[in-house]
Coordinates of C-alpha atoms in Angstrom, one line a residue:
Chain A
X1 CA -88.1 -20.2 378.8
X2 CA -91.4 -18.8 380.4
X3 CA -90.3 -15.8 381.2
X4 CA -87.9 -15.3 378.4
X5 CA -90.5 -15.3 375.8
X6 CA -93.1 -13.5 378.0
X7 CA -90.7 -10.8 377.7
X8 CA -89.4 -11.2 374.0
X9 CA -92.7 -11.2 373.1
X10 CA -93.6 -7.6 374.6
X11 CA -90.5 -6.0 374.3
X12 CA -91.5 -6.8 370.0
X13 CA -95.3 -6.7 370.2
X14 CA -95.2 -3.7 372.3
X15 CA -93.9 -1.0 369.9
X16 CA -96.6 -2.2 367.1
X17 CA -99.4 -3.1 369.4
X18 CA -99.2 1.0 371.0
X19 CA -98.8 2.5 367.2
X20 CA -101.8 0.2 366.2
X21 CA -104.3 1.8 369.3
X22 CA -102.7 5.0 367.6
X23 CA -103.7 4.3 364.1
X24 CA -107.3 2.9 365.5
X25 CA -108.0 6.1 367.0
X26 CA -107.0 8.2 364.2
X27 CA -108.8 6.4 361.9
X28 CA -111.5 4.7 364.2
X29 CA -114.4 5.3 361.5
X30 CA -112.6 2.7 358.7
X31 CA -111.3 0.3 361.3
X32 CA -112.1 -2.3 359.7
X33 CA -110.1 -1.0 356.3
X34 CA -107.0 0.0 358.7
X35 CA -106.6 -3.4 359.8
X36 CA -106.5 -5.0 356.6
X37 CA -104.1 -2.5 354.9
X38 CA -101.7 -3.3 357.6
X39 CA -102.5 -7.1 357.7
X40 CA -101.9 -8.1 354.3
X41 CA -98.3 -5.7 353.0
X42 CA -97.0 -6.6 356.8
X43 CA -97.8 -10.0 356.3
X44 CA -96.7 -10.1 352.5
X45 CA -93.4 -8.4 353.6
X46 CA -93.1 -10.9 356.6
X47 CA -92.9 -14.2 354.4
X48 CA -90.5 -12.4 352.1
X49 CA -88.4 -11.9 355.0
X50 CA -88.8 -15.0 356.5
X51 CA -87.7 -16.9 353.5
X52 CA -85.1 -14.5 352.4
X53 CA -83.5 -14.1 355.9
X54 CA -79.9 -15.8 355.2
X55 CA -79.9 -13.4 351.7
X56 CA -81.2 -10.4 352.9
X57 CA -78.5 -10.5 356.1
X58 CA -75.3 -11.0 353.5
X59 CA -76.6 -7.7 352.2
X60 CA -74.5 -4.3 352.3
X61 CA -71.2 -6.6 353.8
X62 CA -73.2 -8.3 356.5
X63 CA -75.4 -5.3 357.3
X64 CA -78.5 -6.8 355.0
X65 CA -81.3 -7.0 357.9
X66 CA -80.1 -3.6 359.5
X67 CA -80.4 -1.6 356.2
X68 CA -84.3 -3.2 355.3
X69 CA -85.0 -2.0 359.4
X70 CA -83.5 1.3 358.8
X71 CA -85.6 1.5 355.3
X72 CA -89.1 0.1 357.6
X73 CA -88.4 2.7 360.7
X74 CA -87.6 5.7 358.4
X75 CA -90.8 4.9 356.0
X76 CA -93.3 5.3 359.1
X77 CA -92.7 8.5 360.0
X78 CA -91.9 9.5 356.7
X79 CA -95.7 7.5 355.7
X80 CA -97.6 9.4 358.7
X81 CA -96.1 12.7 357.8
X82 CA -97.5 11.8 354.0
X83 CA -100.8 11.2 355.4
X84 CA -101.1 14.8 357.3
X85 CA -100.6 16.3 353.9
X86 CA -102.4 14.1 351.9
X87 CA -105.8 13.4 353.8
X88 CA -107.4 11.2 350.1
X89 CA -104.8 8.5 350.9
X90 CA -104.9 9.1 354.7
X91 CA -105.8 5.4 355.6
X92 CA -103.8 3.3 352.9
X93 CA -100.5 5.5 354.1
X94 CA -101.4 5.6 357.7
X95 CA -102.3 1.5 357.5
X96 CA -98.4 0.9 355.3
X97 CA -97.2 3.1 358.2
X98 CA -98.8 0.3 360.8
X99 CA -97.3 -2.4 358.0
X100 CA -93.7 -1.6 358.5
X101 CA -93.7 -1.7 361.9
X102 CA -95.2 -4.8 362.1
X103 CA -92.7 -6.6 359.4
X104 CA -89.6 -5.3 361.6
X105 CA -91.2 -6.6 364.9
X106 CA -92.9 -9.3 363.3
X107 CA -89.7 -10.4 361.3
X108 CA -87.8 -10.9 364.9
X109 CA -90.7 -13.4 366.4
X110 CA -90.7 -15.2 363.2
X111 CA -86.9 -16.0 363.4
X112 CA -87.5 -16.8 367.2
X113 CA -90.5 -19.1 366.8
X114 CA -89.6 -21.0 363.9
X115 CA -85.8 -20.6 363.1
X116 CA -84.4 -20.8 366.3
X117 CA -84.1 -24.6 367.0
X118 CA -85.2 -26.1 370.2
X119 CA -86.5 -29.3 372.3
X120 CA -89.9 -30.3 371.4
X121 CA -90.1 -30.4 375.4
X122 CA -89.9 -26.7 375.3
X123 CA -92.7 -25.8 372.7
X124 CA -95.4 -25.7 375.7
X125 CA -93.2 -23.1 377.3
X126 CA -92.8 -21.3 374.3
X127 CA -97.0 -21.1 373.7
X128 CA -98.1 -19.9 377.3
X129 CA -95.5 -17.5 377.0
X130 CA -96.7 -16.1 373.6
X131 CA -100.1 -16.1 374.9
X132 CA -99.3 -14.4 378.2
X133 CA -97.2 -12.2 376.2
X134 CA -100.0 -11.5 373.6
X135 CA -102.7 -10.5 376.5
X136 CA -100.2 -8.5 378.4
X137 CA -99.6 -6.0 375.2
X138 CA -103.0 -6.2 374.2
X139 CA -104.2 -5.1 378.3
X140 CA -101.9 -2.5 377.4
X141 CA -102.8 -1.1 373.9
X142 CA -106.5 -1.3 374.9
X143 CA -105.7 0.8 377.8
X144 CA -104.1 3.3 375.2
X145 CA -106.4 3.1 372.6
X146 CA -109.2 4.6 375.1
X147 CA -107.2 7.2 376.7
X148 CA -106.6 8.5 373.3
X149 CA -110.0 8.2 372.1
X150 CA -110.8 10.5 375.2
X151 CA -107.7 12.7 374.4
X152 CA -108.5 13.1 371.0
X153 CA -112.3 14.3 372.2
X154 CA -111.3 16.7 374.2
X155 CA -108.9 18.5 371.7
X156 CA -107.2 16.8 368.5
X157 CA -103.6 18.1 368.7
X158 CA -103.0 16.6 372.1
X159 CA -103.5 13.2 370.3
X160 CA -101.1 14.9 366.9
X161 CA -98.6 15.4 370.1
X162 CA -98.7 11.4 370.5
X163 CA -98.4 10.6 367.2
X164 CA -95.5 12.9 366.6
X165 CA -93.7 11.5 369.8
X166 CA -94.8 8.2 368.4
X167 CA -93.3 8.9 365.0
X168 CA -89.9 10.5 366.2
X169 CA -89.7 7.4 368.0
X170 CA -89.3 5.2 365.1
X171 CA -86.4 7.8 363.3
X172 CA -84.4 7.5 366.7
X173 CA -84.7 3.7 365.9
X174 CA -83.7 3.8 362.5
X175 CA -80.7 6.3 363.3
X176 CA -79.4 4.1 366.3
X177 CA -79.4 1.1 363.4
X178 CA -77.1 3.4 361.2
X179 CA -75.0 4.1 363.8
X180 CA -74.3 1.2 364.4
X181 CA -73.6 -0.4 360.9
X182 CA -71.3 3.1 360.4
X183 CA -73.1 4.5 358.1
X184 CA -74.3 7.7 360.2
X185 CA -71.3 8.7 362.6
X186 CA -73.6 8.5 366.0
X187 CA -71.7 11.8 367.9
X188 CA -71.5 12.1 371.8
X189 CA -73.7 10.6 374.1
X190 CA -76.4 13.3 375.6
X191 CA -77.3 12.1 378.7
X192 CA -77.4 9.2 380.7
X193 CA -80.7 9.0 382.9
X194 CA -80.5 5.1 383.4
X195 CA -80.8 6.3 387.2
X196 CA -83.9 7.3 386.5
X197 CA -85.7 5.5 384.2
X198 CA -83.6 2.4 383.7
X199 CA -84.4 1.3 379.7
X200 CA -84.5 -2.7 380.9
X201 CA -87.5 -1.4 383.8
X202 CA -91.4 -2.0 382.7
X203 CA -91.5 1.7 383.1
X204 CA -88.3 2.6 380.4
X205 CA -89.3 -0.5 377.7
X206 CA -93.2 0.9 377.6
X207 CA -92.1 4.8 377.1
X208 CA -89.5 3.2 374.9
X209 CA -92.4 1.7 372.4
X210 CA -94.5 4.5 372.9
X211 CA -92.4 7.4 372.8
X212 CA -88.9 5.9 372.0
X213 CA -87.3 7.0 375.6
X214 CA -83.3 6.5 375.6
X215 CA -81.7 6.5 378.6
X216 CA -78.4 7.4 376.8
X217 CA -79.2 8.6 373.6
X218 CA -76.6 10.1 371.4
X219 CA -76.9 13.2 369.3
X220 CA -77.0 11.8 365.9
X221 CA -80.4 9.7 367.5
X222 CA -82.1 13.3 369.6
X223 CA -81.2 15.2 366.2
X224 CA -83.8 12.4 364.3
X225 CA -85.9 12.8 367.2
X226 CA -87.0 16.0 367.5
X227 CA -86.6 16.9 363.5
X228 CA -89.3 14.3 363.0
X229 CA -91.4 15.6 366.2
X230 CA -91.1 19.0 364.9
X231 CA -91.6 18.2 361.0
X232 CA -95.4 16.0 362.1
X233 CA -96.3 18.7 364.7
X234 CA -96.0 21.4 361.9
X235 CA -98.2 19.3 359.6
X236 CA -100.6 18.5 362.2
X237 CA -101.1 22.1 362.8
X238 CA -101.1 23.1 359.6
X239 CA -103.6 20.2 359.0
X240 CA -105.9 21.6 361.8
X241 CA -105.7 25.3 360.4
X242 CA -106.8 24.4 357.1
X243 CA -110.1 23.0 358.5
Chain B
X1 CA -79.7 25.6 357.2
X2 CA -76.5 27.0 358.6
X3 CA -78.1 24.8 361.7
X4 CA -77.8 21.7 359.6
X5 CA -74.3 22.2 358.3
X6 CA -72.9 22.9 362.1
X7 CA -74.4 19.7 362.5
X8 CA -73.4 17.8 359.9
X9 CA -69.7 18.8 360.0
X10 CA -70.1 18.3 364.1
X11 CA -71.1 14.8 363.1
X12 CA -68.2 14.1 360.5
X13 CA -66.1 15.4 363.0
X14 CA -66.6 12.6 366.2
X15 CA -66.4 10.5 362.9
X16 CA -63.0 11.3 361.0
X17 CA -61.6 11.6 364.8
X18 CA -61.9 8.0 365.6
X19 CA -59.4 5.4 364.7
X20 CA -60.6 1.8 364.5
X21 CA -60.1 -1.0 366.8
X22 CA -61.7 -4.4 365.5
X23 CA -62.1 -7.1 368.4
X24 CA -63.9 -10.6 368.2
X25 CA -66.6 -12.2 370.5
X26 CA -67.2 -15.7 369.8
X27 CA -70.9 -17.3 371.3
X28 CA -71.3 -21.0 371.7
X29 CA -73.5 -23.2 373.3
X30 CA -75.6 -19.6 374.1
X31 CA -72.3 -18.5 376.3
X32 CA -70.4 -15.4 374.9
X33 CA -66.3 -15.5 375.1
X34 CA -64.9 -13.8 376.1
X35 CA -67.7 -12.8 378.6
X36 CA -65.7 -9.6 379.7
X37 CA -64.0 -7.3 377.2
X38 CA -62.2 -4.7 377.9
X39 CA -61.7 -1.7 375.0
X40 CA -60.1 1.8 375.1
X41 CA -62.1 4.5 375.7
X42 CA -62.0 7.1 373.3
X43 CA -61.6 4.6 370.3
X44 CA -63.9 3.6 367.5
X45 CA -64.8 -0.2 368.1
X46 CA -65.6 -2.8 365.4
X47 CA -67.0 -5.5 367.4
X48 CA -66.8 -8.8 365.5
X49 CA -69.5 -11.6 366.9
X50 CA -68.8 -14.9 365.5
X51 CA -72.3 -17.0 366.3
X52 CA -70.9 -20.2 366.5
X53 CA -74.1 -21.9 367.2
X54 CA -76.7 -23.2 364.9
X55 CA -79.5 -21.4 366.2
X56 CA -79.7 -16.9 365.9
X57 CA -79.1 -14.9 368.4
X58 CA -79.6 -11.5 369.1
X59 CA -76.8 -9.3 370.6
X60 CA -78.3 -7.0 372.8
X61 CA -76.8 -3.6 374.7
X62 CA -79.4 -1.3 376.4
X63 CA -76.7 1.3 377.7
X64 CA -74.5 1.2 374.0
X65 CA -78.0 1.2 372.3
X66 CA -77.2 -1.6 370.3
X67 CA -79.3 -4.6 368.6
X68 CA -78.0 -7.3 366.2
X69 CA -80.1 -10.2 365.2
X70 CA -76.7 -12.8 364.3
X71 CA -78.1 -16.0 362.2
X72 CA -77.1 -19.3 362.8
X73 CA -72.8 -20.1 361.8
X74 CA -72.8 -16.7 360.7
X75 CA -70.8 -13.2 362.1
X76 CA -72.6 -9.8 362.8
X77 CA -70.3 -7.0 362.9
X78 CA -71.2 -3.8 365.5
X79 CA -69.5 -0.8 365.6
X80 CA -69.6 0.9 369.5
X81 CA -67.9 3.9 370.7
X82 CA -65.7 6.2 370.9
X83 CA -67.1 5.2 374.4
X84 CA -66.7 6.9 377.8
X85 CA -64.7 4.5 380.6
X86 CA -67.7 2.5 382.0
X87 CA -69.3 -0.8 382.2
X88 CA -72.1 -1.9 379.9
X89 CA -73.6 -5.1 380.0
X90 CA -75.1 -7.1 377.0
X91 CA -76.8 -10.5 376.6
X92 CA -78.2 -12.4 373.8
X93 CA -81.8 -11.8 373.7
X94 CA -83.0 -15.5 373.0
X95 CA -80.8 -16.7 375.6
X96 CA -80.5 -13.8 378.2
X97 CA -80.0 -16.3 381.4
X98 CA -76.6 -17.8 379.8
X99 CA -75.7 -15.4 377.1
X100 CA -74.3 -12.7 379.3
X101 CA -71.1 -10.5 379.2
X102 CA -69.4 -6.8 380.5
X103 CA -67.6 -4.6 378.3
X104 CA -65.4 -2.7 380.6
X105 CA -64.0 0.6 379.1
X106 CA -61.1 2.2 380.6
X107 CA -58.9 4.7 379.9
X108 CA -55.9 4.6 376.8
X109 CA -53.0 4.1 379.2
X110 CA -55.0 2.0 381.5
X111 CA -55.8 -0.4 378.6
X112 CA -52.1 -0.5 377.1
X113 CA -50.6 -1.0 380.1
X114 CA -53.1 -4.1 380.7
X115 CA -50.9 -5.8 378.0
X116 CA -53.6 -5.6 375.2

């Protein structure tokens, strides 16, 4: 149980804790701002979820949860791209960006800690292992947030690179969640590099959150990837020439 | 955008190919069943989970890329494939020490003549 939830908890904290050390170091002037416009939609959208969860999942002929993730992964990219163009509203759409990774990560802890039913005997388990979890990902994201911040120093569009990579990462998500409900036709596996990087390894579920590594991705999922690398890198450029 | 279309119609392609093949995997007391499945390669695969207990579970496939969050008494339906012969292994993700299963893909012929 220890274990289990050390590693439930990173494998979901991971992906939002690394875009939040992102988001902090784009926007590390209005911090304070950031985190509330992710706290409070992410939050909002979470208790919708939580008390919608047998609705929402009879959706779309059983497919309910997978369309509202496909909807959440597609709108971050989709938000950060927004906020490249549109530098006014830069920290409400890169903070609703934040938001909708936290409500599709979020919404899978929520159904672990407090739908899933299990012995009372198990709850102190559960709590080390959430805690443990917690600190690991935080270690993790701090770790991030200052490599960036030196990144971002010594020249911006390195750090646009991350956030591209970053963004790209959540379209690959939200294809593989078509794919597999039918509604995108996923197309012939690329590669397989599981040899390599294995995607259950530390190494393949951090790269995973960070930069949405596959170890056999198909082409429907690399097509969403590098489209949404290319379309934020163009922006940030363009973004960086108008200055 | 000539790009796009080849891609497009590439895509409808692998899909309009495929034929359908719907196949059932029950989980009860956190333990799939079958724990081994064996499918066709080459064929488009509805994969049926019937979550038999009252707790969710999530169906989990690193190699077939493929998450499902199943509630309580309820089915989640997956589609996998056309898939390459292999082995992948998945698991339910609350449950990952007892929740554990193969799908073994082999070839047509090979499958058919294993009497399914």
């Amino acid at each position: 149980m220890l274990i289990n939830t050390v590693v439930l908890f990173l494998r979901e904290l991971m992906p939002v804790l690394l875009l939040l050390s992102v988001l902090l170091v784009w926007q590390r002037s209005q911090w304070r701002t950031l985190l509330l416009t992710i706290a409070a939609p992410a939050l909002l959208i979470l208790l919708v979820m939580a008390k919608q969860y047998t609705e929402i999942s009879l959706w779309a002929d059983g497919a309910g949860l997978e369309l509202v993730y496909a909807i959440l992964y597609f709108s971050v990219p989709v938000l950060l791209a927004l906020a490249l163009v549109y530098p006014r509203l830069e920290i409400l759409l890169v903070g609703f960006a934040g938001a909708a990774l936290f409500a599709i990560n979020g919404s899978n802890l929520v159904l672990y800690f407090f739908v899933y039913q299990r012995e009372a005997s198990a709850t102190p388990a559960l709590l080390l292992g959430s805690a443990l979890g917690v600190g690991i990902g935080l270690s993790v994201a701090v770790l991030l947030y200052y490599t960036l911040d030196e990144l971002s120093r010594f020249r911006q569009q390195y750090f646009y690179w991350v956030v591209a990579l970053l963004a790209a990462r959540q379209s690959s998500k939200a294809a593989q969640i078509l794919i597999q409900s039918d509604w995108v036709a996923g197309g012939p596996v690329l590669w397989d590099s599981q040899q390599l990087i294995n995607e259950q390894s530390e190494y393949g579920q951090f790269f995973n959150a960070l930069v949405g590594y596959e170890a056999t991705p198909t082409l429907s999922q690399f097509v969403a990837y590098l489209l949404t690398a290319a379309i934020i890198l163009g922006l940030s450029y363009r973004k960086g020439a108008a200055r | 955008m000539k790009k796009y279309c080849v891609i497009t119609f590439l895509l409808a392609a692998f899909s309009a190919r495929a034929e359908t093949l719907v196949v059932q995997l029950v989980l009860k007391d956190h333990l799939f069943a079958p724990s081994q499945l064996t499918l066709p390669a080459d064929t488009k695969i509805k994969l049926l989970i019937h979550n038999q207990d009252s707790s969710p579970e999530e169906f989990e496939s690193f190699s077939l890329n493929r998450e499902k969050v199943i509630l309580g008494e309820a089915t989640g339906t997956v589609f996998l494939g056309p898939l390459e012969p292999g082995e992948h292994s998945f698991m339910g993700e609350y449950n990952p020490d007892t929740a554990r299963g193969v799908i073994r893909v082999v070839p047509l012929s090979q499958w058919q003549a294993e009497g399914h």
